[in-house]
Amino acid sequence: MPKDHARKRRARRTARSAGSSYTSANAGTLHAHPAPVLITVSGAPFGVSRTADMSAASAAIAAGLADCKPCRASAMARLMLGDSLVLAVLAASLPQVPNRELSSITYIFCNDVQPHEYPPYTYDFTAGLGAVQRQSFLEDLVDIWTALIPHLSGDTGTDLTAMIINLTPAPPLDYRAGRTGFVPTPQGPFPALTLTSPDMTGSIEDLSERCGFPLYTWNTLPDVMDWVLQQHPVTLHPWGVRRVSRDGQNLTLGSGEHPAEATSEWTDAAQRAGSVLVLGLWSDGFESLIHAVQAQEIFTVRARLQPSTTRD
């Protein structure tokens, strides 16, 4: 009896490590499905300190490619009971999947979370799923990646074990506060802040599509939107802008380590107005801004000031 228990324990360990079924491992007929190597991913971009072991995901994809239901079921069971960070890694790099039938929870992710391209949102989403939602989301993730692998290999004869896939999210887009100044409005000169992207990862397309910045029209004053100007607590020099959506997800553009210079005239005007125009992308002076506006290359939001920085 002890020998039999030892054999079963070894079989279970082998099954877990290979992503195969316990029955196959116990019978000595372990399936070895070729699979791409999904390397371990740091949780830092997702706001957690641990790493994501992607071996179970790799095994599930391999079993799906081989159409081996027992091995896939075993790997999926490991994923269901495993770290939500693994699901977040798979989801954060999920390609667009038009004309594919998806579960309702995956549609919610694609419509409400994925467009932000912000890994911590993705992790919060996966960590908050109930068992049924997690199962549905996981099935979709594995199915999509299983369908995608042959296209990545480019050749049906390619050795999948030679494929190394790194699903580490790309670094966040880099926006910085540029310059402070004034722009004309029907009510008179209005305080404004420009946004720049020093490493050119940011773009006006991103400001428009992901961030929801409307196109700026010269000599107008848009309505205040759900954006809050970020300022140094002592100098009141602005360093960026932040949006807080109704679901509690924040989107911040700018860095507190890189505030823009601001005169007392500008900070006083911003306090009196209770809001400023945030314009992007623009790295030059305000005197030449009109030319970019006329070329429809400037997008803006009117951001309110924090209550603590406004005058009574």
PDB file of C-alpha atoms in Angstrom:
ATOM      1  CA  MET A   1       0.000   0.000   0.000  1.00  0.00           C
ATOM      2  CA  PRO A   2       2.735   2.572   0.853  1.00  0.00           C
ATOM      3  CA  LYS A   3       4.398   1.904  -2.499  1.00  0.00           C
ATOM      4  CA  ASP A   4       1.103   2.471  -4.283  1.00  0.00           C
ATOM      5  CA  HIS A   5       0.590   5.784  -2.487  1.00  0.00           C
ATOM      6  CA  ALA A   6       4.120   6.857  -3.355  1.00  0.00           C
ATOM      7  CA  ARG A   7       3.517   6.010  -7.008  1.00  0.00           C
ATOM      8  CA  LYS A   8       0.301   8.016  -7.019  1.00  0.00           C
ATOM      9  CA  ARG A   9       2.006  10.995  -5.427  1.00  0.00           C
ATOM     10  CA  ARG A  10       4.751  10.874  -8.053  1.00  0.00           C
ATOM     11  CA  ALA A  11       2.127  10.668 -10.794  1.00  0.00           C
ATOM     12  CA  ARG A  12       0.296  13.689  -9.429  1.00  0.00           C
ATOM     13  CA  ARG A  13       3.524  15.697  -9.222  1.00  0.00           C
ATOM     14  CA  THR A  14       4.371  14.715 -12.792  1.00  0.00           C
ATOM     15  CA  ALA A  15       0.892  15.640 -13.974  1.00  0.00           C
ATOM     16  CA  ARG A  16       1.068  19.052 -12.302  1.00  0.00           C
ATOM     17  CA  SER A  17       4.480  19.829 -13.747  1.00  0.00           C
ATOM     18  CA  ALA A  18       3.539  18.768 -17.273  1.00  0.00           C
ATOM     19  CA  GLY A  19      -0.031  20.003 -17.345  1.00  0.00           C
ATOM     20  CA  SER A  20      -1.278  16.542 -18.273  1.00  0.00           C
ATOM     21  CA  SER A  21      -4.006  14.411 -16.778  1.00  0.00           C
ATOM     22  CA  TYR A  22      -3.400  12.392 -13.625  1.00  0.00           C
ATOM     23  CA  THR A  23      -4.795   9.305 -15.365  1.00  0.00           C
ATOM     24  CA  SER A  24      -2.158   9.541 -18.083  1.00  0.00           C
ATOM     25  CA  ALA A  25       0.631  10.081 -15.599  1.00  0.00           C
ATOM     26  CA  ASN A  26      -0.534   7.257 -13.342  1.00  0.00           C
ATOM     27  CA  ALA A  27      -0.756   4.871 -16.294  1.00  0.00           C
ATOM     28  CA  GLY A  28       2.704   5.797 -17.486  1.00  0.00           C
ATOM     29  CA  THR A  29       1.324   7.193 -20.746  1.00  0.00           C
ATOM     30  CA  LEU A  30       2.112  10.847 -20.080  1.00  0.00           C
ATOM     31  CA  HIS A  31       1.392  13.090 -23.044  1.00  0.00           C
ATOM     32  CA  ALA A  32       4.192  15.424 -24.024  1.00  0.00           C
ATOM     33  CA  HIS A  33       2.573  18.096 -26.153  1.00  0.00           C
ATOM     34  CA  PRO A  34       4.944  20.566 -27.801  1.00  0.00           C
ATOM     35  CA  ALA A  35       4.348  24.028 -26.442  1.00  0.00           C
ATOM     36  CA  PRO A  36       5.772  27.514 -26.761  1.00  0.00           C
ATOM     37  CA  VAL A  37       7.700  28.694 -23.740  1.00  0.00           C
ATOM     38  CA  LEU A  38       5.837  31.433 -21.883  1.00  0.00           C
ATOM     39  CA  ILE A  39       8.535  32.935 -19.709  1.00  0.00           C
ATOM     40  CA  THR A  40       7.946  33.970 -16.114  1.00  0.00           C
ATOM     41  CA  VAL A  41       6.593  37.522 -15.919  1.00  0.00           C
ATOM     42  CA  SER A  42       7.263  40.060 -13.196  1.00  0.00           C
ATOM     43  CA  GLY A  43       4.231  41.330 -11.355  1.00  0.00           C
ATOM     44  CA  ALA A  44       5.707  44.821 -11.022  1.00  0.00           C
ATOM     45  CA  PRO A  45       3.804  46.313 -13.997  1.00  0.00           C
ATOM     46  CA  PHE A  46       0.611  44.956 -12.414  1.00  0.00           C
ATOM     47  CA  GLY A  47       1.314  46.517  -9.044  1.00  0.00           C
ATOM     48  CA  VAL A  48       2.244  43.304  -7.193  1.00  0.00           C
ATOM     49  CA  SER A  49       5.603  42.068  -5.925  1.00  0.00           C
ATOM     50  CA  ARG A  50       5.451  38.396  -6.980  1.00  0.00           C
ATOM     51  CA  THR A  51       6.049  36.798 -10.386  1.00  0.00           C
ATOM     52  CA  ALA A  52       3.694  34.873 -12.646  1.00  0.00           C
ATOM     53  CA  ASP A  53       4.646  31.267 -13.423  1.00  0.00           C
ATOM     54  CA  MET A  54       3.207  30.769 -16.917  1.00  0.00           C
ATOM     55  CA  SER A  55       3.890  27.005 -17.182  1.00  0.00           C
ATOM     56  CA  ALA A  56       0.268  25.968 -16.646  1.00  0.00           C
ATOM     57  CA  ALA A  57      -0.877  28.439 -19.299  1.00  0.00           C
ATOM     58  CA  SER A  58       1.720  27.048 -21.696  1.00  0.00           C
ATOM     59  CA  ALA A  59       0.513  23.507 -20.965  1.00  0.00           C
ATOM     60  CA  ALA A  60      -3.127  24.472 -21.542  1.00  0.00           C
ATOM     61  CA  ILE A  61      -2.271  26.073 -24.879  1.00  0.00           C
ATOM     62  CA  ALA A  62      -0.205  23.050 -25.918  1.00  0.00           C
ATOM     63  CA  ALA A  63      -3.027  20.672 -25.042  1.00  0.00           C
ATOM     64  CA  GLY A  64      -5.458  22.814 -26.991  1.00  0.00           C
ATOM     65  CA  LEU A  65      -3.220  22.760 -30.053  1.00  0.00           C
ATOM     66  CA  ALA A  66      -3.022  18.959 -29.764  1.00  0.00           C
ATOM     67  CA  ASP A  67      -6.778  18.716 -29.128  1.00  0.00           C
ATOM     68  CA  CYS A  68      -6.039  16.673 -26.006  1.00  0.00           C
ATOM     69  CA  LYS A  69      -8.997  17.231 -23.707  1.00  0.00           C
ATOM     70  CA  PRO A  70      -7.653  15.396 -20.615  1.00  0.00           C
ATOM     71  CA  CYS A  71      -4.399  17.359 -20.620  1.00  0.00           C
ATOM     72  CA  ARG A  72      -6.208  20.616 -21.260  1.00  0.00           C
ATOM     73  CA  ALA A  73      -8.635  19.934 -18.411  1.00  0.00           C
ATOM     74  CA  SER A  74      -5.739  19.245 -16.049  1.00  0.00           C
ATOM     75  CA  ALA A  75      -3.911  22.437 -17.009  1.00  0.00           C
ATOM     76  CA  MET A  76      -7.105  24.482 -16.804  1.00  0.00           C
ATOM     77  CA  ALA A  77      -7.743  23.131 -13.308  1.00  0.00           C
ATOM     78  CA  ARG A  78      -4.298  24.358 -12.277  1.00  0.00           C
ATOM     79  CA  LEU A  79      -5.047  27.770 -13.729  1.00  0.00           C
ATOM     80  CA  MET A  80      -8.427  27.966 -12.010  1.00  0.00           C
ATOM     81  CA  LEU A  81      -6.839  27.317  -8.623  1.00  0.00           C
ATOM     82  CA  GLY A  82      -3.715  29.337  -9.361  1.00  0.00           C
ATOM     83  CA  ASP A  83      -2.623  32.941  -9.185  1.00  0.00           C
ATOM     84  CA  SER A  84      -4.860  35.605 -10.710  1.00  0.00           C
ATOM     85  CA  LEU A  85      -1.672  37.289 -11.888  1.00  0.00           C
ATOM     86  CA  VAL A  86      -1.293  34.580 -14.562  1.00  0.00           C
ATOM     87  CA  LEU A  87      -4.735  35.452 -15.939  1.00  0.00           C
ATOM     88  CA  ALA A  88      -3.820  39.128 -15.832  1.00  0.00           C
ATOM     89  CA  VAL A  89      -0.660  38.477 -17.854  1.00  0.00           C
ATOM     90  CA  LEU A  90      -2.614  36.549 -20.502  1.00  0.00           C
ATOM     91  CA  ALA A  91      -5.294  39.240 -20.609  1.00  0.00           C
ATOM     92  CA  ALA A  92      -2.993  42.267 -20.666  1.00  0.00           C
ATOM     93  CA  SER A  93      -1.426  41.163 -23.955  1.00  0.00           C
ATOM     94  CA  LEU A  94      -4.662  39.867 -25.443  1.00  0.00           C
ATOM     95  CA  PRO A  95      -4.891  40.755 -29.139  1.00  0.00           C
ATOM     96  CA  GLN A  96      -8.005  42.177 -30.721  1.00  0.00           C
ATOM     97  CA  VAL A  97     -10.409  39.344 -31.504  1.00  0.00           C
ATOM     98  CA  PRO A  98     -13.085  40.584 -33.923  1.00  0.00           C
ATOM     99  CA  ASN A  99     -15.906  38.282 -35.001  1.00  0.00           C
ATOM    100  CA  ARG A 100     -15.283  35.811 -32.190  1.00  0.00           C
ATOM    101  CA  GLU A 101     -17.942  34.597 -29.800  1.00  0.00           C
ATOM    102  CA  LEU A 102     -16.888  35.481 -26.266  1.00  0.00           C
ATOM    103  CA  SER A 103     -18.409  35.185 -22.824  1.00  0.00           C
ATOM    104  CA  SER A 104     -20.083  38.223 -21.303  1.00  0.00           C
ATOM    105  CA  ILE A 105     -17.274  38.710 -18.783  1.00  0.00           C
ATOM    106  CA  THR A 106     -14.685  38.793 -21.566  1.00  0.00           C
ATOM    107  CA  TYR A 107     -16.748  41.376 -23.430  1.00  0.00           C
ATOM    108  CA  ILE A 108     -16.779  43.499 -20.277  1.00  0.00           C
ATOM    109  CA  PHE A 109     -13.000  43.223 -20.052  1.00  0.00           C
ATOM    110  CA  CYS A 110     -12.488  44.113 -23.722  1.00  0.00           C
ATOM    111  CA  ASN A 111     -14.806  47.113 -23.531  1.00  0.00           C
ATOM    112  CA  ASP A 112     -14.141  48.521 -20.062  1.00  0.00           C
ATOM    113  CA  VAL A 113     -10.636  47.457 -19.003  1.00  0.00           C
ATOM    114  CA  GLN A 114      -8.496  46.633 -22.024  1.00  0.00           C
ATOM    115  CA  PRO A 115      -8.772  50.090 -23.670  1.00  0.00           C
ATOM    116  CA  HIS A 116      -7.004  51.648 -20.647  1.00  0.00           C
ATOM    117  CA  GLU A 117      -3.869  49.580 -21.398  1.00  0.00           C
ATOM    118  CA  TYR A 118      -3.022  49.827 -17.713  1.00  0.00           C
ATOM    119  CA  PRO A 119      -1.853  46.490 -16.199  1.00  0.00           C
ATOM    120  CA  PRO A 120      -2.946  47.214 -12.591  1.00  0.00           C
ATOM    121  CA  TYR A 121      -6.540  47.554 -13.831  1.00  0.00           C
ATOM    122  CA  THR A 122      -6.223  44.169 -15.504  1.00  0.00           C
ATOM    123  CA  TYR A 123      -4.925  42.522 -12.345  1.00  0.00           C
ATOM    124  CA  ASP A 124      -7.677  44.080 -10.215  1.00  0.00           C
ATOM    125  CA  PHE A 125     -10.211  42.788 -12.730  1.00  0.00           C
ATOM    126  CA  THR A 126      -8.945  39.197 -12.706  1.00  0.00           C
ATOM    127  CA  ALA A 127      -8.454  39.130  -8.933  1.00  0.00           C
ATOM    128  CA  GLY A 128     -12.049  40.232  -8.403  1.00  0.00           C
ATOM    129  CA  LEU A 129     -13.688  37.556 -10.531  1.00  0.00           C
ATOM    130  CA  GLY A 130     -15.968  34.957  -8.983  1.00  0.00           C
ATOM    131  CA  ALA A 131     -15.507  31.271  -9.795  1.00  0.00           C
ATOM    132  CA  VAL A 132     -17.984  31.172 -12.693  1.00  0.00           C
ATOM    133  CA  GLN A 133     -16.672  34.393 -14.238  1.00  0.00           C
ATOM    134  CA  ARG A 134     -13.083  33.254 -13.766  1.00  0.00           C
ATOM    135  CA  GLN A 135     -13.822  29.970 -15.535  1.00  0.00           C
ATOM    136  CA  SER A 136     -15.469  31.727 -18.485  1.00  0.00           C
ATOM    137  CA  PHE A 137     -12.724  34.333 -18.765  1.00  0.00           C
ATOM    138  CA  LEU A 138     -10.004  31.700 -18.525  1.00  0.00           C
ATOM    139  CA  GLU A 139     -11.617  29.559 -21.230  1.00  0.00           C
ATOM    140  CA  ASP A 140     -11.697  32.545 -23.573  1.00  0.00           C
ATOM    141  CA  LEU A 141      -8.111  33.548 -22.821  1.00  0.00           C
ATOM    142  CA  VAL A 142      -6.724  30.081 -23.469  1.00  0.00           C
ATOM    143  CA  ASP A 143      -8.868  29.612 -26.593  1.00  0.00           C
ATOM    144  CA  ILE A 144      -7.701  32.917 -28.049  1.00  0.00           C
ATOM    145  CA  TRP A 145      -4.026  32.260 -27.365  1.00  0.00           C
ATOM    146  CA  THR A 146      -4.350  28.708 -28.686  1.00  0.00           C
ATOM    147  CA  ALA A 147      -5.775  30.059 -31.938  1.00  0.00           C
ATOM    148  CA  LEU A 148      -3.088  32.739 -32.119  1.00  0.00           C
ATOM    149  CA  ILE A 149       0.028  30.572 -31.672  1.00  0.00           C
ATOM    150  CA  PRO A 150       0.003  29.052 -35.194  1.00  0.00           C
ATOM    151  CA  HIS A 151      -0.109  32.566 -36.651  1.00  0.00           C
ATOM    152  CA  LEU A 152       2.819  33.642 -34.488  1.00  0.00           C
ATOM    153  CA  SER A 153       4.887  30.657 -35.572  1.00  0.00           C
ATOM    154  CA  GLY A 154       4.191  31.415 -39.238  1.00  0.00           C
ATOM    155  CA  ASP A 155       4.736  27.808 -40.231  1.00  0.00           C
ATOM    156  CA  THR A 156       2.830  24.668 -39.286  1.00  0.00           C
ATOM    157  CA  GLY A 157       6.114  22.773 -39.273  1.00  0.00           C
ATOM    158  CA  THR A 158       7.751  25.083 -36.742  1.00  0.00           C
ATOM    159  CA  ASP A 159       9.011  23.468 -33.542  1.00  0.00           C
ATOM    160  CA  LEU A 160       6.758  25.073 -30.941  1.00  0.00           C
ATOM    161  CA  THR A 161       9.206  24.288 -28.158  1.00  0.00           C
ATOM    162  CA  ALA A 162      11.640  26.677 -29.844  1.00  0.00           C
ATOM    163  CA  MET A 163       9.167  29.572 -29.501  1.00  0.00           C
ATOM    164  CA  ILE A 164       9.847  31.836 -26.530  1.00  0.00           C
ATOM    165  CA  ILE A 165       7.047  34.279 -25.782  1.00  0.00           C
ATOM    166  CA  ASN A 166       7.437  37.166 -23.353  1.00  0.00           C
ATOM    167  CA  LEU A 167       4.083  38.584 -22.280  1.00  0.00           C
ATOM    168  CA  THR A 168       5.570  41.306 -20.076  1.00  0.00           C
ATOM    169  CA  PRO A 169       3.483  44.454 -20.681  1.00  0.00           C
ATOM    170  CA  ALA A 170       5.109  47.323 -22.492  1.00  0.00           C
ATOM    171  CA  PRO A 171       6.223  50.221 -20.281  1.00  0.00           C
ATOM    172  CA  PRO A 172       3.522  52.845 -19.691  1.00  0.00           C
ATOM    173  CA  LEU A 173       3.324  55.767 -22.058  1.00  0.00           C
ATOM    174  CA  ASP A 174       5.429  58.648 -20.802  1.00  0.00           C
ATOM    175  CA  TYR A 175       3.687  62.003 -20.485  1.00  0.00           C
ATOM    176  CA  ARG A 176       5.175  65.016 -18.724  1.00  0.00           C
ATOM    177  CA  ALA A 177       4.018  68.494 -17.858  1.00  0.00           C
ATOM    178  CA  GLY A 178       5.502  70.891 -20.407  1.00  0.00           C
ATOM    179  CA  ARG A 179       4.939  74.613 -19.982  1.00  0.00           C
ATOM    180  CA  THR A 180       2.457  76.893 -18.303  1.00  0.00           C
ATOM    181  CA  GLY A 181       0.950  79.876 -20.051  1.00  0.00           C
ATOM    182  CA  PHE A 182      -2.281  81.467 -21.179  1.00  0.00           C
ATOM    183  CA  VAL A 183      -4.583  80.906 -24.157  1.00  0.00           C
ATOM    184  CA  PRO A 184      -7.318  83.213 -25.464  1.00  0.00           C
ATOM    185  CA  THR A 185     -10.957  82.517 -24.596  1.00  0.00           C
ATOM    186  CA  PRO A 186     -14.131  84.596 -24.974  1.00  0.00           C
ATOM    187  CA  GLN A 187     -13.766  85.400 -21.252  1.00  0.00           C
ATOM    188  CA  GLY A 188     -10.152  86.546 -21.637  1.00  0.00           C
ATOM    189  CA  PRO A 189      -6.753  84.866 -21.192  1.00  0.00           C
ATOM    190  CA  PHE A 190      -7.093  81.508 -19.461  1.00  0.00           C
ATOM    191  CA  PRO A 191      -4.386  79.476 -17.661  1.00  0.00           C
ATOM    192  CA  ALA A 192      -3.171  76.465 -19.598  1.00  0.00           C
ATOM    193  CA  LEU A 193      -0.668  73.638 -19.236  1.00  0.00           C
ATOM    194  CA  THR A 194       0.926  71.735 -22.104  1.00  0.00           C
ATOM    195  CA  LEU A 195       1.706  68.022 -22.056  1.00  0.00           C
ATOM    196  CA  THR A 196       4.773  66.540 -23.726  1.00  0.00           C
ATOM    197  CA  SER A 197       6.131  63.036 -24.283  1.00  0.00           C
ATOM    198  CA  PRO A 198       9.943  63.150 -24.026  1.00  0.00           C
ATOM    199  CA  ASP A 199      10.453  59.570 -25.203  1.00  0.00           C
ATOM    200  CA  MET A 200       7.749  59.940 -27.896  1.00  0.00           C
ATOM    201  CA  THR A 201       5.722  57.004 -26.561  1.00  0.00           C
ATOM    202  CA  GLY A 202       2.725  59.280 -26.107  1.00  0.00           C
ATOM    203  CA  SER A 203       0.743  60.565 -29.061  1.00  0.00           C
ATOM    204  CA  ILE A 204      -2.236  62.709 -29.949  1.00  0.00           C
ATOM    205  CA  GLU A 205      -3.962  59.506 -31.075  1.00  0.00           C
ATOM    206  CA  ASP A 206      -3.585  58.119 -27.565  1.00  0.00           C
ATOM    207  CA  LEU A 207      -4.792  61.360 -26.007  1.00  0.00           C
ATOM    208  CA  SER A 208      -7.840  61.298 -28.251  1.00  0.00           C
ATOM    209  CA  GLU A 209      -8.755  57.611 -28.245  1.00  0.00           C
ATOM    210  CA  ARG A 210      -7.658  56.208 -24.885  1.00  0.00           C
ATOM    211  CA  CYS A 211      -7.723  59.350 -22.774  1.00  0.00           C
ATOM    212  CA  GLY A 212     -10.757  60.973 -24.372  1.00  0.00           C
ATOM    213  CA  PHE A 213      -9.229  64.403 -25.039  1.00  0.00           C
ATOM    214  CA  PRO A 214     -11.432  66.368 -27.496  1.00  0.00           C
ATOM    215  CA  LEU A 215      -9.871  68.302 -30.361  1.00  0.00           C
ATOM    216  CA  TYR A 216      -8.978  71.828 -29.279  1.00  0.00           C
ATOM    217  CA  THR A 217     -10.536  74.814 -31.006  1.00  0.00           C
ATOM    218  CA  TRP A 218      -8.744  78.137 -30.687  1.00  0.00           C
ATOM    219  CA  ASN A 219     -10.362  80.914 -28.612  1.00  0.00           C
ATOM    220  CA  THR A 220     -12.888  78.611 -26.923  1.00  0.00           C
ATOM    221  CA  LEU A 221     -13.377  77.470 -23.330  1.00  0.00           C
ATOM    222  CA  PRO A 222     -14.548  73.844 -23.107  1.00  0.00           C
ATOM    223  CA  ASP A 223     -16.608  72.568 -20.199  1.00  0.00           C
ATOM    224  CA  VAL A 224     -14.859  71.088 -17.179  1.00  0.00           C
ATOM    225  CA  MET A 225     -14.367  67.330 -17.558  1.00  0.00           C
ATOM    226  CA  ASP A 226     -13.630  64.491 -15.117  1.00  0.00           C
ATOM    227  CA  TRP A 227      -9.978  65.432 -14.876  1.00  0.00           C
ATOM    228  CA  VAL A 228      -8.155  66.945 -11.913  1.00  0.00           C
ATOM    229  CA  LEU A 229      -4.992  69.021 -12.199  1.00  0.00           C
ATOM    230  CA  GLN A 230      -2.083  67.564 -10.213  1.00  0.00           C
ATOM    231  CA  GLN A 231       0.068  70.153  -8.420  1.00  0.00           C
ATOM    232  CA  HIS A 232       2.975  70.223  -6.009  1.00  0.00           C
ATOM    233  CA  PRO A 233       1.410  70.702  -2.557  1.00  0.00           C
ATOM    234  CA  VAL A 234       3.702  73.608  -1.636  1.00  0.00           C
ATOM    235  CA  THR A 235       4.718  75.412  -4.835  1.00  0.00           C
ATOM    236  CA  LEU A 236       1.461  74.619  -6.675  1.00  0.00           C
ATOM    237  CA  HIS A 237       3.515  73.957  -9.797  1.00  0.00           C
ATOM    238  CA  PRO A 238       1.486  71.584 -12.001  1.00  0.00           C
ATOM    239  CA  TRP A 239       2.919  68.183 -12.871  1.00  0.00           C
ATOM    240  CA  GLY A 240       0.060  66.460 -14.664  1.00  0.00           C
ATOM    241  CA  VAL A 241      -3.594  65.591 -14.761  1.00  0.00           C
ATOM    242  CA  ARG A 242      -5.619  62.688 -13.406  1.00  0.00           C
ATOM    243  CA  ARG A 243      -8.999  61.222 -14.312  1.00  0.00           C
ATOM    244  CA  VAL A 244     -11.077  59.205 -11.872  1.00  0.00           C
ATOM    245  CA  SER A 245     -13.869  57.270 -13.575  1.00  0.00           C
ATOM    246  CA  ARG A 246     -17.072  56.168 -11.901  1.00  0.00           C
ATOM    247  CA  ASP A 247     -15.735  52.625 -11.481  1.00  0.00           C
ATOM    248  CA  GLY A 248     -12.813  54.011  -9.467  1.00  0.00           C
ATOM    249  CA  GLN A 249     -10.142  53.472 -12.107  1.00  0.00           C
ATOM    250  CA  ASN A 250      -7.568  56.261 -12.232  1.00  0.00           C
ATOM    251  CA  LEU A 251      -5.677  57.443 -15.288  1.00  0.00           C
ATOM    252  CA  THR A 252      -2.745  59.762 -14.640  1.00  0.00           C
ATOM    253  CA  LEU A 253      -0.752  61.682 -17.231  1.00  0.00           C
ATOM    254  CA  GLY A 254       2.443  63.227 -15.939  1.00  0.00           C
ATOM    255  CA  SER A 255       4.990  62.636 -13.197  1.00  0.00           C
ATOM    256  CA  GLY A 256       5.253  64.279  -9.804  1.00  0.00           C
ATOM    257  CA  GLU A 257       9.023  64.225 -10.229  1.00  0.00           C
ATOM    258  CA  HIS A 258       8.802  66.532 -13.242  1.00  0.00           C
ATOM    259  CA  PRO A 259       6.558  69.534 -12.530  1.00  0.00           C
ATOM    260  CA  ALA A 260       6.306  72.459 -14.912  1.00  0.00           C
ATOM    261  CA  GLU A 261       7.592  75.882 -13.927  1.00  0.00           C
ATOM    262  CA  ALA A 262       4.819  78.311 -13.074  1.00  0.00           C
ATOM    263  CA  THR A 263       4.750  81.989 -12.168  1.00  0.00           C
ATOM    264  CA  SER A 264       2.694  83.361  -9.305  1.00  0.00           C
ATOM    265  CA  GLU A 265       0.554  85.073 -11.947  1.00  0.00           C
ATOM    266  CA  TRP A 266      -0.275  81.672 -13.427  1.00  0.00           C
ATOM    267  CA  THR A 267      -0.977  79.891 -10.127  1.00  0.00           C
ATOM    268  CA  ASP A 268      -3.135  82.808  -8.934  1.00  0.00           C
ATOM    269  CA  ALA A 269      -5.104  82.770 -12.194  1.00  0.00           C
ATOM    270  CA  ALA A 270      -5.598  79.011 -11.941  1.00  0.00           C
ATOM    271  CA  GLN A 271      -6.852  79.335  -8.369  1.00  0.00           C
ATOM    272  CA  ARG A 272      -9.298  82.075  -9.312  1.00  0.00           C
ATOM    273  CA  ALA A 273     -10.623  80.103 -12.281  1.00  0.00           C
ATOM    274  CA  GLY A 274     -10.725  76.802 -10.409  1.00  0.00           C
ATOM    275  CA  SER A 275      -9.640  75.010 -13.573  1.00  0.00           C
ATOM    276  CA  VAL A 276      -7.038  75.052 -16.344  1.00  0.00           C
ATOM    277  CA  LEU A 277      -6.832  73.876 -19.934  1.00  0.00           C
ATOM    278  CA  VAL A 278      -4.464  70.938 -20.420  1.00  0.00           C
ATOM    279  CA  LEU A 279      -3.196  70.820 -24.014  1.00  0.00           C
ATOM    280  CA  GLY A 280      -1.243  68.121 -25.816  1.00  0.00           C
ATOM    281  CA  LEU A 281       0.975  67.279 -27.284  1.00  0.00           C
ATOM    282  CA  TRP A 282       3.088  70.417 -27.389  1.00  0.00           C
ATOM    283  CA  SER A 283       6.663  71.104 -26.338  1.00  0.00           C
ATOM    284  CA  ASP A 284       7.211  74.588 -27.785  1.00  0.00           C
ATOM    285  CA  GLY A 285       6.082  77.960 -26.487  1.00  0.00           C
ATOM    286  CA  PHE A 286       2.528  79.263 -26.419  1.00  0.00           C
ATOM    287  CA  GLU A 287       3.314  81.916 -29.025  1.00  0.00           C
ATOM    288  CA  SER A 288       3.393  79.289 -31.795  1.00  0.00           C
ATOM    289  CA  LEU A 289       0.629  77.039 -30.460  1.00  0.00           C
ATOM    290  CA  ILE A 290      -2.022  78.464 -32.785  1.00  0.00           C
ATOM    291  CA  HIS A 291      -0.376  76.893 -35.835  1.00  0.00           C
ATOM    292  CA  ALA A 292      -0.662  73.379 -34.367  1.00  0.00           C
ATOM    293  CA  VAL A 293      -4.252  74.106 -33.348  1.00  0.00           C
ATOM    294  CA  GLN A 294      -5.133  75.197 -36.882  1.00  0.00           C
ATOM    295  CA  ALA A 295      -3.561  71.971 -38.157  1.00  0.00           C
ATOM    296  CA  GLN A 296      -5.872  70.055 -35.776  1.00  0.00           C
ATOM    297  CA  GLU A 297      -2.930  68.585 -33.893  1.00  0.00           C
ATOM    298  CA  ILE A 298      -3.799  69.734 -30.367  1.00  0.00           C
ATOM    299  CA  PHE A 299      -6.245  68.021 -28.005  1.00  0.00           C
ATOM    300  CA  THR A 300      -7.407  69.369 -24.668  1.00  0.00           C
ATOM    301  CA  VAL A 301      -9.355  68.811 -21.479  1.00  0.00           C
ATOM    302  CA  ARG A 302     -10.394  71.429 -18.974  1.00  0.00           C
ATOM    303  CA  ALA A 303      -9.292  70.060 -15.613  1.00  0.00           C
ATOM    304  CA  ARG A 304     -10.524  71.325 -12.278  1.00  0.00           C
ATOM    305  CA  LEU A 305      -8.195  72.093  -9.404  1.00  0.00           C
ATOM    306  CA  GLN A 306      -8.142  70.121  -6.186  1.00  0.00           C
ATOM    307  CA  PRO A 307     -10.483  71.773  -3.655  1.00  0.00           C
ATOM    308  CA  SER A 308      -7.533  72.401  -1.319  1.00  0.00           C
ATOM    309  CA  THR A 309      -5.786  74.529  -3.947  1.00  0.00           C
ATOM    310  CA  THR A 310      -8.723  76.768  -4.883  1.00  0.00           C
ATOM    311  CA  ARG A 311      -9.676  80.018  -3.248  1.00  0.00           C
ATOM    312  CA  ASP A 312     -12.872  80.357  -1.290  1.00  0.00           C
TER     313      ASP A 312
END
